[in-house]
JSON list of C-alpha atoms in Angstrom, two decimals:
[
{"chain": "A", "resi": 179, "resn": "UNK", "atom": "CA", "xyz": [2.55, -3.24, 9.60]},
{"chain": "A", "resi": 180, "resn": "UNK", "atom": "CA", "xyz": [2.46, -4.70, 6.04]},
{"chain": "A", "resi": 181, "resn": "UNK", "atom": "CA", "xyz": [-1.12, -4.86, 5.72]},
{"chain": "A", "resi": 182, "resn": "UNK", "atom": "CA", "xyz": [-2.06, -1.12, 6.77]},
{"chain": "A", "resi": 183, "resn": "UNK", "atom": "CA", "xyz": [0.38, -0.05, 4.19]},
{"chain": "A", "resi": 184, "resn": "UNK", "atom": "CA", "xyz": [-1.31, -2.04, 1.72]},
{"chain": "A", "resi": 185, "resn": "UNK", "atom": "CA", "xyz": [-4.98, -0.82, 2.36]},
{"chain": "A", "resi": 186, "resn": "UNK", "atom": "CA", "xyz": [-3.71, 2.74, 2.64]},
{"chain": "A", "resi": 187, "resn": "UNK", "atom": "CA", "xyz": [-1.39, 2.20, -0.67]},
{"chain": "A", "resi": 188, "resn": "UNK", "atom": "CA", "xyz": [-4.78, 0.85, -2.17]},
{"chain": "A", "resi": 189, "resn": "UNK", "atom": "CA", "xyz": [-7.29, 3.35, -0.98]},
{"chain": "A", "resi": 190, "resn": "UNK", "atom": "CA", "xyz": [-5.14, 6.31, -2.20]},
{"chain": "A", "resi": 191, "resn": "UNK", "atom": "CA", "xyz": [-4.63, 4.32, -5.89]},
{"chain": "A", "resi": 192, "resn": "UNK", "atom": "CA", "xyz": [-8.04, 3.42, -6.57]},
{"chain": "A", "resi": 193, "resn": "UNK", "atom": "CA", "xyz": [-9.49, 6.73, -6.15]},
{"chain": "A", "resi": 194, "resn": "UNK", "atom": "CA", "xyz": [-7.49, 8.26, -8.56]},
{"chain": "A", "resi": 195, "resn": "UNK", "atom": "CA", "xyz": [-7.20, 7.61, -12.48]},
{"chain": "A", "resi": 196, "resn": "UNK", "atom": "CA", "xyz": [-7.22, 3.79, -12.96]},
{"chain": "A", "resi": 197, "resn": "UNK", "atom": "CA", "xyz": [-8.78, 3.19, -9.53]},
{"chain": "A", "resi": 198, "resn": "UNK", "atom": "CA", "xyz": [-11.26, 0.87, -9.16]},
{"chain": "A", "resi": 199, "resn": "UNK", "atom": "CA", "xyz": [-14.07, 0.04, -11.08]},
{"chain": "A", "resi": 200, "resn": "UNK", "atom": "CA", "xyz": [-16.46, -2.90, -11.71]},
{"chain": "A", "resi": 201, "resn": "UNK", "atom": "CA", "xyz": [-15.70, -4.75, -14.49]},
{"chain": "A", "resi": 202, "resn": "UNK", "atom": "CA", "xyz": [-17.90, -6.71, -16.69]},
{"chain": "A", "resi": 203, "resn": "UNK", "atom": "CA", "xyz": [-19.29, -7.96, -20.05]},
{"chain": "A", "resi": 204, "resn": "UNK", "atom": "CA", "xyz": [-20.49, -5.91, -22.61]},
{"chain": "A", "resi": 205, "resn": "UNK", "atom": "CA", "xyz": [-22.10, -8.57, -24.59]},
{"chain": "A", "resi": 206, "resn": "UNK", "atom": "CA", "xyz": [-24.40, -9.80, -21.59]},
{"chain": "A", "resi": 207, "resn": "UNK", "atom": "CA", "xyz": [-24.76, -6.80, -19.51]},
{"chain": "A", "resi": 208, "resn": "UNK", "atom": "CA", "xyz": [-23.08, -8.96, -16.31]},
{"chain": "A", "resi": 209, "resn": "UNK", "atom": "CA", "xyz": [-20.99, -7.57, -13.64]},
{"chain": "A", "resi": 210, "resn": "UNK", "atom": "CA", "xyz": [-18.40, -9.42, -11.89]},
{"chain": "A", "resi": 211, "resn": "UNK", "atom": "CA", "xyz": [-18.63, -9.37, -8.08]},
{"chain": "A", "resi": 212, "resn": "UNK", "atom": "CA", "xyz": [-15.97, -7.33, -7.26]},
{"chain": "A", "resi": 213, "resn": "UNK", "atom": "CA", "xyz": [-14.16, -4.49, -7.70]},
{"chain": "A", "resi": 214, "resn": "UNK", "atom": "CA", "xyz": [-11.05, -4.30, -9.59]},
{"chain": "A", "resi": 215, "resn": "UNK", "atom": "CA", "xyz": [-7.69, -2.08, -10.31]},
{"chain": "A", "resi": 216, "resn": "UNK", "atom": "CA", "xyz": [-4.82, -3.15, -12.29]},
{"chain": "A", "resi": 217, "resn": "UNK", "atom": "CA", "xyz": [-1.07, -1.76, -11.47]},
{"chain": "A", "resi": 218, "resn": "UNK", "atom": "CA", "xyz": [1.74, -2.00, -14.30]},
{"chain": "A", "resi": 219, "resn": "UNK", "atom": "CA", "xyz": [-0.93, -3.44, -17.28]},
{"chain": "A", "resi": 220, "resn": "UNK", "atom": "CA", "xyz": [-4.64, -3.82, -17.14]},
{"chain": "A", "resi": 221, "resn": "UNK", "atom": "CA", "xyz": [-6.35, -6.62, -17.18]},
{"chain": "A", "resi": 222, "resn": "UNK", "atom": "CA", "xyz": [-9.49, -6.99, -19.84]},
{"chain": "A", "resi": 223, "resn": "UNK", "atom": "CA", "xyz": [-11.83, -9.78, -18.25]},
{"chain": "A", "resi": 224, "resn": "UNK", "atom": "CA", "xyz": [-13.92, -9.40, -21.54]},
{"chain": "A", "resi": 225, "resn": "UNK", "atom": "CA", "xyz": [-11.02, -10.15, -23.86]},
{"chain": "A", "resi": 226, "resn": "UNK", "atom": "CA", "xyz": [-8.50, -11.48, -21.37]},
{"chain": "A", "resi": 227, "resn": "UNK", "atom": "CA", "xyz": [-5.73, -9.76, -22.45]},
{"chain": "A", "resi": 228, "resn": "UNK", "atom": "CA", "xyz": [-3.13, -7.15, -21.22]},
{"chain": "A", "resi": 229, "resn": "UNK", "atom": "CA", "xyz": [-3.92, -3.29, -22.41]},
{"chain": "A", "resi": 230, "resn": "UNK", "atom": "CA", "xyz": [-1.22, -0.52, -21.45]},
{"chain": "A", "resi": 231, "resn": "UNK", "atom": "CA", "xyz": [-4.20, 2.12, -21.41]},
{"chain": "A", "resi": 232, "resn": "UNK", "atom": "CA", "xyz": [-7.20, 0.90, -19.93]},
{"chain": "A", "resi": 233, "resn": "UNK", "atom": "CA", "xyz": [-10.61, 0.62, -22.71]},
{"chain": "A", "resi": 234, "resn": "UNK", "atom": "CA", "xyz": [-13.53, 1.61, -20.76]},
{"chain": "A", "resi": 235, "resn": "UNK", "atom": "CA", "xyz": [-11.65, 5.22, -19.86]},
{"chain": "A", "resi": 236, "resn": "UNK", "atom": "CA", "xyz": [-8.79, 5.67, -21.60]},
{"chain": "A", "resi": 237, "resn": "UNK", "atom": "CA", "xyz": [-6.91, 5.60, -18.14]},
{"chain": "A", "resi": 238, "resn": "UNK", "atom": "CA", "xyz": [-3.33, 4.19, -17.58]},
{"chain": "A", "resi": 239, "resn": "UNK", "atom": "CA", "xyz": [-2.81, 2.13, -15.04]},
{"chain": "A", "resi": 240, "resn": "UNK", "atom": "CA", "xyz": [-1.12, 3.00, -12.05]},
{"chain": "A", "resi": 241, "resn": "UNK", "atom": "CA", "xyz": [2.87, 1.73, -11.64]},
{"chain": "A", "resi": 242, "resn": "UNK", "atom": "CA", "xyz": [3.05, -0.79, -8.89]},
{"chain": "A", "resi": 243, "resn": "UNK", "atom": "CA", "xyz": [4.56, 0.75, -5.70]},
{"chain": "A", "resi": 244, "resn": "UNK", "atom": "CA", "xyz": [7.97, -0.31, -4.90]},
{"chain": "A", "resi": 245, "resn": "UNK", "atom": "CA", "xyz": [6.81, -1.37, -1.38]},
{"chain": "A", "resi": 246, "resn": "UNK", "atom": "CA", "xyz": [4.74, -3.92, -2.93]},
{"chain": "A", "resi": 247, "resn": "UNK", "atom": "CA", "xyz": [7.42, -4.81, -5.35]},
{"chain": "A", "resi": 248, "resn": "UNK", "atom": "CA", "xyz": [9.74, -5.43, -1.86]},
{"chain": "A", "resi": 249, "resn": "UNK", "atom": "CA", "xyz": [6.65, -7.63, -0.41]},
{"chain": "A", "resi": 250, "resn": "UNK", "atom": "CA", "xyz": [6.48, -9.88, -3.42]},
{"chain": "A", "resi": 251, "resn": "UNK", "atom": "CA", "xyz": [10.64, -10.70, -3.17]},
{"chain": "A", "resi": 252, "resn": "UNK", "atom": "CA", "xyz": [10.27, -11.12, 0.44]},
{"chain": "A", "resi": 253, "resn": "UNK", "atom": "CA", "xyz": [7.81, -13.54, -0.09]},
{"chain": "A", "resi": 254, "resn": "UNK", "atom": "CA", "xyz": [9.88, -15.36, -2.78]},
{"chain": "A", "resi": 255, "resn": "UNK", "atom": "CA", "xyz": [12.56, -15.51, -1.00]},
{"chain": "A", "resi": 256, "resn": "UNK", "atom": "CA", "xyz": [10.54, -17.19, 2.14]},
{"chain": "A", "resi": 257, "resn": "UNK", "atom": "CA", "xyz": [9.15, -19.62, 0.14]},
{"chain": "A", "resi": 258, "resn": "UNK", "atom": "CA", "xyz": [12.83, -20.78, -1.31]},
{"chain": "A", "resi": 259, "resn": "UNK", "atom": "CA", "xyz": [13.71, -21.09, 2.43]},
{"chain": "A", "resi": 260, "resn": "UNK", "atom": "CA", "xyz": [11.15, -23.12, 2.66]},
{"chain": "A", "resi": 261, "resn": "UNK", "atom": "CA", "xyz": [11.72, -25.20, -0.27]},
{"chain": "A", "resi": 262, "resn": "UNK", "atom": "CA", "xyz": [15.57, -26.01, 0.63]},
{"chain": "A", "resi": 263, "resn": "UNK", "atom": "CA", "xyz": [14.59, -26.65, 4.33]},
{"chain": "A", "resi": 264, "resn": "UNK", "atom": "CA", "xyz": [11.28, -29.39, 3.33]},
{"chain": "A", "resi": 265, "resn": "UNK", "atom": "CA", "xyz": [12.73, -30.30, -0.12]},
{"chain": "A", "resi": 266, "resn": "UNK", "atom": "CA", "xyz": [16.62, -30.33, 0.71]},
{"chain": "A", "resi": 267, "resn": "UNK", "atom": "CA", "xyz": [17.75, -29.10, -2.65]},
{"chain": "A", "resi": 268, "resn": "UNK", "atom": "CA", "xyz": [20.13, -26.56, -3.60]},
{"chain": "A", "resi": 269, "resn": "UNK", "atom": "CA", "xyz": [18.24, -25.52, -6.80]},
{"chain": "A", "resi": 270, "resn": "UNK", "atom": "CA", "xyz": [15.05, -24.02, -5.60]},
{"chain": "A", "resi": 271, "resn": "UNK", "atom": "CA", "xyz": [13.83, -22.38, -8.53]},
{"chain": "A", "resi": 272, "resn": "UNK", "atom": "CA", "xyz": [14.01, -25.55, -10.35]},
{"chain": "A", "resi": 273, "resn": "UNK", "atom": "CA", "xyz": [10.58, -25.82, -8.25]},
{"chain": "A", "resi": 274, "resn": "UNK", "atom": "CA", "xyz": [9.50, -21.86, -8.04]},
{"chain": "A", "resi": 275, "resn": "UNK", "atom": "CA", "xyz": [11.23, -19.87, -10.26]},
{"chain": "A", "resi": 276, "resn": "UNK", "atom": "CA", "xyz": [11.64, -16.39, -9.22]},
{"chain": "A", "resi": 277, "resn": "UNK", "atom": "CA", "xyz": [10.28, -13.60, -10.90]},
{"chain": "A", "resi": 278, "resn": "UNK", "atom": "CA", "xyz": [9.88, -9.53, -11.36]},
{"chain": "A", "resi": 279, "resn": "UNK", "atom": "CA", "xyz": [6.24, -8.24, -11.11]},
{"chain": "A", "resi": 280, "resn": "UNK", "atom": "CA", "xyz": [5.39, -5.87, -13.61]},
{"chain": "A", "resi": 281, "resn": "UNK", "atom": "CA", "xyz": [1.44, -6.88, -13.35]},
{"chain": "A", "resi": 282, "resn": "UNK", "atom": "CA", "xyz": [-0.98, -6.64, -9.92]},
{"chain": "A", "resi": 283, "resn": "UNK", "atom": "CA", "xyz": [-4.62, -7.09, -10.14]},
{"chain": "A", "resi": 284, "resn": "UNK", "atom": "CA", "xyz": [-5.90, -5.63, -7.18]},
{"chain": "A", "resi": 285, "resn": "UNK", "atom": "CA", "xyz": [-9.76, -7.14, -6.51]},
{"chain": "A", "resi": 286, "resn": "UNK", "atom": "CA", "xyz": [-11.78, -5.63, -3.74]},
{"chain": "A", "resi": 287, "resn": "UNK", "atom": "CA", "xyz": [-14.43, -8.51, -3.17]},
{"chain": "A", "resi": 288, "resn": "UNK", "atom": "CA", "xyz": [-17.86, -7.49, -0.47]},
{"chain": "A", "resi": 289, "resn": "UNK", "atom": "CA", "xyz": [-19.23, -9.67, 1.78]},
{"chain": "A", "resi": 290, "resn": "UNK", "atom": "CA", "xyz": [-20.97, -11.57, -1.01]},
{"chain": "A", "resi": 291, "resn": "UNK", "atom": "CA", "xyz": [-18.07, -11.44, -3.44]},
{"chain": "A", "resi": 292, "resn": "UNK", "atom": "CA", "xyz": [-17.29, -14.24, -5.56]},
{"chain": "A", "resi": 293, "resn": "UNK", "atom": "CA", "xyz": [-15.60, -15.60, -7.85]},
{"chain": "A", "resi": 294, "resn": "UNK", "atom": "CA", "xyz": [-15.35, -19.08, -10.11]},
{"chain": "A", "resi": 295, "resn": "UNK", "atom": "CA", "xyz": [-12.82, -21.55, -11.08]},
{"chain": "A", "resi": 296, "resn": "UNK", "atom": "CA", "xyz": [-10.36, -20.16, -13.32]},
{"chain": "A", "resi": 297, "resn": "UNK", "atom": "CA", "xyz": [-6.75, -20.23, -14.22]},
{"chain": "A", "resi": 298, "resn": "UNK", "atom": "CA", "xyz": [-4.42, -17.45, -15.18]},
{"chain": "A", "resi": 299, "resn": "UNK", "atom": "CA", "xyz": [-3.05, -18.22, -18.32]},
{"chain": "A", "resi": 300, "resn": "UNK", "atom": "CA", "xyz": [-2.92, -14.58, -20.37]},
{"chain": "A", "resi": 301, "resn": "UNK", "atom": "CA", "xyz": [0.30, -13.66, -19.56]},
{"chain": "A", "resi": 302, "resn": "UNK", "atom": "CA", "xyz": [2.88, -14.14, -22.53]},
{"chain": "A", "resi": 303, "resn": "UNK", "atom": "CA", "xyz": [4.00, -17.87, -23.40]},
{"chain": "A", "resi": 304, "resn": "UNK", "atom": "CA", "xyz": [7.48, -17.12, -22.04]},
{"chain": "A", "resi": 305, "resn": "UNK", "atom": "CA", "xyz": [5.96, -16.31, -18.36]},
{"chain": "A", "resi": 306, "resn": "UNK", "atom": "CA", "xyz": [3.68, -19.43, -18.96]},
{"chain": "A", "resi": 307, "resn": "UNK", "atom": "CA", "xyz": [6.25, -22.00, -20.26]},
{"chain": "A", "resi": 308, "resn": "UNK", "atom": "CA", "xyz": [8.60, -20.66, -17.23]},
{"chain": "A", "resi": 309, "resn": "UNK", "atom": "CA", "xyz": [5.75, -21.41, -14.55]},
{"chain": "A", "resi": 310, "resn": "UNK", "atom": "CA", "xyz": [6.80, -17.92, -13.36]},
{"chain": "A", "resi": 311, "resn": "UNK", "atom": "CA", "xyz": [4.73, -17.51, -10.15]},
{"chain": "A", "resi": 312, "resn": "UNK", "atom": "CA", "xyz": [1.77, -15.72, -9.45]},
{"chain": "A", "resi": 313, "resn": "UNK", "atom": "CA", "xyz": [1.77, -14.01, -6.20]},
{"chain": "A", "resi": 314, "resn": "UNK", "atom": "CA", "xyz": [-1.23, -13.20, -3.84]},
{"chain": "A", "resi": 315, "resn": "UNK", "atom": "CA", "xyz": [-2.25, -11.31, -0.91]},
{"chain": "A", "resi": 316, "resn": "UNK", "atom": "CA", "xyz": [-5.09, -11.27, 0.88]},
{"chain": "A", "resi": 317, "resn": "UNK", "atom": "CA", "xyz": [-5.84, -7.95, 3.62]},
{"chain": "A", "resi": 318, "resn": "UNK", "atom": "CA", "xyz": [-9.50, -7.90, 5.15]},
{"chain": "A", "resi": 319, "resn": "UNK", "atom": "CA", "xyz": [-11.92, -10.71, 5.70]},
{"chain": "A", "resi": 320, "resn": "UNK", "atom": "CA", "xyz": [-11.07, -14.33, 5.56]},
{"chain": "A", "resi": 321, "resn": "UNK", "atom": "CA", "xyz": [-11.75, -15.88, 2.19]},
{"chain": "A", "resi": 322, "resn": "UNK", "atom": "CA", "xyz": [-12.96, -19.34, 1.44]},
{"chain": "A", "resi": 323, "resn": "UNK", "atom": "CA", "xyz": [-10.49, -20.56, -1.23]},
{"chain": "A", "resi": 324, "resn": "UNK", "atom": "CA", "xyz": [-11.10, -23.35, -4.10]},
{"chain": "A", "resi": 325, "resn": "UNK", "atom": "CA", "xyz": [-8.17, -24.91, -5.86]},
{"chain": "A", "resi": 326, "resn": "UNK", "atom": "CA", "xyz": [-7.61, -27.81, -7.64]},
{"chain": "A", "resi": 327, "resn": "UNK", "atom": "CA", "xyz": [-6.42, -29.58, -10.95]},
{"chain": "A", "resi": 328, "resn": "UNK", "atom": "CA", "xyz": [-9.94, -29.38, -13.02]},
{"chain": "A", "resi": 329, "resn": "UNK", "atom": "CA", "xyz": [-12.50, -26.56, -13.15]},
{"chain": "A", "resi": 330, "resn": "UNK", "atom": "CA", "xyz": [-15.13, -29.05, -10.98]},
{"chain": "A", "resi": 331, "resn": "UNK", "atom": "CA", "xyz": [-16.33, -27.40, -7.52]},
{"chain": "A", "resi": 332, "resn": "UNK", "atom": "CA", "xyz": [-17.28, -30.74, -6.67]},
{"chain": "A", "resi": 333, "resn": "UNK", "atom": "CA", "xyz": [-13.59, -32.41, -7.06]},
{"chain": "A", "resi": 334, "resn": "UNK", "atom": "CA", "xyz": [-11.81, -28.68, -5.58]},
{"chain": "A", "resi": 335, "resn": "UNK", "atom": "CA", "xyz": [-10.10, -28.26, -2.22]},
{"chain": "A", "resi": 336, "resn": "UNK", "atom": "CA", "xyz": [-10.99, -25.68, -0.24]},
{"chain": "A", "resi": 337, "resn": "UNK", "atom": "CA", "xyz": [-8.76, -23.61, 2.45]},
{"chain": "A", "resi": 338, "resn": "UNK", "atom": "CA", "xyz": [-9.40, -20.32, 4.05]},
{"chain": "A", "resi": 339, "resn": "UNK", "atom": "CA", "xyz": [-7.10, -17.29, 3.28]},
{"chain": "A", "resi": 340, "resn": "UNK", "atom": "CA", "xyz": [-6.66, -15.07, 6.15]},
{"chain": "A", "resi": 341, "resn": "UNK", "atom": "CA", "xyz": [-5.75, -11.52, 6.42]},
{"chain": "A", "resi": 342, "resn": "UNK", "atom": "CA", "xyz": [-1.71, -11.12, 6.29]},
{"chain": "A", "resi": 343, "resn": "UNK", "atom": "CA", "xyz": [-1.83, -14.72, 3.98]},
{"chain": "A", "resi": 344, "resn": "UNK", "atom": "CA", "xyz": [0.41, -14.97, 0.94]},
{"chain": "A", "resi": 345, "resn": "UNK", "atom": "CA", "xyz": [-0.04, -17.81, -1.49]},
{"chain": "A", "resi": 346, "resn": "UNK", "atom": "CA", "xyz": [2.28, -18.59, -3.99]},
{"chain": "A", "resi": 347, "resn": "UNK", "atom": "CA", "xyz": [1.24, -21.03, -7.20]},
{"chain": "A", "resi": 348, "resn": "UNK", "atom": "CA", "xyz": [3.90, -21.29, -9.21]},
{"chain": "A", "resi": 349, "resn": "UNK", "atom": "CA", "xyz": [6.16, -24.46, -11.38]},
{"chain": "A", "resi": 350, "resn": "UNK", "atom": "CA", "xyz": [4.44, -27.22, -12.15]},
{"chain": "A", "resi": 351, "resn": "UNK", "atom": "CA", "xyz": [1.09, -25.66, -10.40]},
{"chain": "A", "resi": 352, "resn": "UNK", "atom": "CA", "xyz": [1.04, -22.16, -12.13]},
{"chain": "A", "resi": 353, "resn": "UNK", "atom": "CA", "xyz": [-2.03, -23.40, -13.82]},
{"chain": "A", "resi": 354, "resn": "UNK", "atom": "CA", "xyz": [-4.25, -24.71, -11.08]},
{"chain": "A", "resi": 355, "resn": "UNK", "atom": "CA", "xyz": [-8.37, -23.80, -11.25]},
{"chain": "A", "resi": 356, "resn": "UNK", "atom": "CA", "xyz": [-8.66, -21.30, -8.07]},
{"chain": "A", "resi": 357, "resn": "UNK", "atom": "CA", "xyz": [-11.40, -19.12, -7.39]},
{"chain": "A", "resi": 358, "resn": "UNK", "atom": "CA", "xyz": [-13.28, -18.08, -4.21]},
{"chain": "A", "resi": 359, "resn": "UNK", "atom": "CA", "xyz": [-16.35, -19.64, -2.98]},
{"chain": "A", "resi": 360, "resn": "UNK", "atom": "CA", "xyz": [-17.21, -16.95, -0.30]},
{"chain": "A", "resi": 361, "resn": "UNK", "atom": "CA", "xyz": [-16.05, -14.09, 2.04]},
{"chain": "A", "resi": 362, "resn": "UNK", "atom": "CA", "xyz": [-16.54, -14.82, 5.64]},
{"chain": "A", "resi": 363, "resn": "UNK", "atom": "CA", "xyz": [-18.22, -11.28, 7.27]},
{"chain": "A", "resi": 364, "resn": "UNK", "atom": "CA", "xyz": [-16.59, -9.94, 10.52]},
{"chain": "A", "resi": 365, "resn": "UNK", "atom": "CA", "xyz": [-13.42, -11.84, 10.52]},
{"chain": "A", "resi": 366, "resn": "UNK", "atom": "CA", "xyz": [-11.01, -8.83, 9.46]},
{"chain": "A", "resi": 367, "resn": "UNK", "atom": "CA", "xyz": [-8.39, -7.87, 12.50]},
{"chain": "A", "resi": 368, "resn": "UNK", "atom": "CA", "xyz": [-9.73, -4.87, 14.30]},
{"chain": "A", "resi": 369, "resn": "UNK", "atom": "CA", "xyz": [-6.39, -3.60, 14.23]},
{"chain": "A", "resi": 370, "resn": "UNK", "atom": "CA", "xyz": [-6.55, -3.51, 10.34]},
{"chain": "A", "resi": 371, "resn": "UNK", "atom": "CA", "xyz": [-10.13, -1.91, 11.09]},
{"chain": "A", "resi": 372, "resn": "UNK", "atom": "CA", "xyz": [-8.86, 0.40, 13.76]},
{"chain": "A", "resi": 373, "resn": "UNK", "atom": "CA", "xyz": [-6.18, 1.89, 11.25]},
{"chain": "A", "resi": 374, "resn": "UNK", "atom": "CA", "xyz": [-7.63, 2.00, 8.30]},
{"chain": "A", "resi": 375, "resn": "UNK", "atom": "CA", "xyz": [-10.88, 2.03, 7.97]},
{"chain": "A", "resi": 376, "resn": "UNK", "atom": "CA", "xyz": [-10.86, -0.18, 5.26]},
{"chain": "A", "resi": 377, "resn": "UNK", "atom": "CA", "xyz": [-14.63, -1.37, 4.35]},
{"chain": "A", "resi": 378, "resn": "UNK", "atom": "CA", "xyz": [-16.33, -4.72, 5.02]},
{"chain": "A", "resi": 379, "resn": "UNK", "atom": "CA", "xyz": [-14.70, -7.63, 2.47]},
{"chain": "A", "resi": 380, "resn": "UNK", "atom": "CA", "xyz": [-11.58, -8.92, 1.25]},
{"chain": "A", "resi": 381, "resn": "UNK", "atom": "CA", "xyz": [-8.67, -7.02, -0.97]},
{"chain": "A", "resi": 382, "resn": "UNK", "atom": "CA", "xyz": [-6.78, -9.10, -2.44]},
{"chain": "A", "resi": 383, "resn": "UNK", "atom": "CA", "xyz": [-3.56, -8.65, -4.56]},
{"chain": "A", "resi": 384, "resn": "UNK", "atom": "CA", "xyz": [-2.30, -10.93, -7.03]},
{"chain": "A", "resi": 385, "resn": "UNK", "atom": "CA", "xyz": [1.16, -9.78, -8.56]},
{"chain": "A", "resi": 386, "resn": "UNK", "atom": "CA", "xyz": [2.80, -11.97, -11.81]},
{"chain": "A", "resi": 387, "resn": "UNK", "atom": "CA", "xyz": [5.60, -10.93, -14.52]},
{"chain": "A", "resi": 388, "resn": "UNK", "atom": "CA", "xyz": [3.85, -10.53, -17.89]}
]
């Protein structure tokens, strides 16, 4: 199934050069609460931008596997199906436009892994002005999810992301606040478990065209 190949695609990546790591800020000492690999670019949370060799190790990043590249047009394509069946239009990327990913951060959140409202708006003005989509996956533990149209927990909607979910923002909502408010412990599919091993907390891929 998809989601052992992803785990297994992930565990062999992130223990090699440009695996994962725990980023944080040098200016404050703080870690984030996760752990985090970038495929194609990295991803500076310090100085939010893109880096083609990553700062704290001189390591490149990793290409992104073509299986994943496969995953993210499949799920494209089932959310255009969607789109003409609910929207009856023709035109479906007038609503998601497609997109290549050249970009996956890859975060590996524990049981007490969070993190806050935030958009994703580094990417280059064409990919931004284009509301090229950002694509995510979520393998492991369920994940409670915050969205909404201002960085307020209090006005966010919440849903849980399961393991095997994809979520698509992309259009008019590429630049919704998301975060996550918590990982729910023990709710992984033993099958996932059985197979890989894969350790207690939520992986989650997000893929997006730079």
């Amino acid at each position: 199934m998809a989601q052992i190949q992803i785990v297994k695609i992930c565990q062999k990546l992130g223990k090699g050069p440009g695996g994962f790591y725990q980023p944080g800020y040098k200016s404050t000492g703080a870690k984030l609460r996760l752990q985090m690999m970038c495929l194609g670019l990295n991803w500076d949370p310090e100085t939010r931008e893109y880096e083609k060799v990553r700062s704290i190790d001189g390591c490149e990043p990793p290409a992104i596997p073509d299986k994943f590249s496969w995953l993210v047009q499949r799920a494209i394509r089932g959310a255009h199906a969607l789109i003409r069946k609910d929207r009856r239009v023709n035109n479906v990327e007038n609503i998601l436009p497609a997109m290549s990913p050249d970009i996956c951060i890859v975060n590996f959140y524990k049981t007490n892994g969070r993190l806050g409202l935030h958009q994703d708006h580094d990417e280059t003005n064409y990919s931004l002005r284009k509301g090229l989509p950002v694509v995510s996956f979520s393998v492991g533990d369920s994940a409670e999810f915050l969205y909404g149209d201002e960085r307020d927990l209090h006005k966010a909607e919440k849903v849980i992301l399961e393991s095997g979910d994809v979520l698509i923002f992309g259009g008019d909502s590429r630049h919704i606040f998301h975060g996550v408010s918590s990982i729910i412990p023990n709710s992984a599919p033993v099958f996932l478990l059985e197979r890989t091993h894969l350790r207690p907390g939520r992986l989650n891929l997000t893929f997006r065209e730079y």
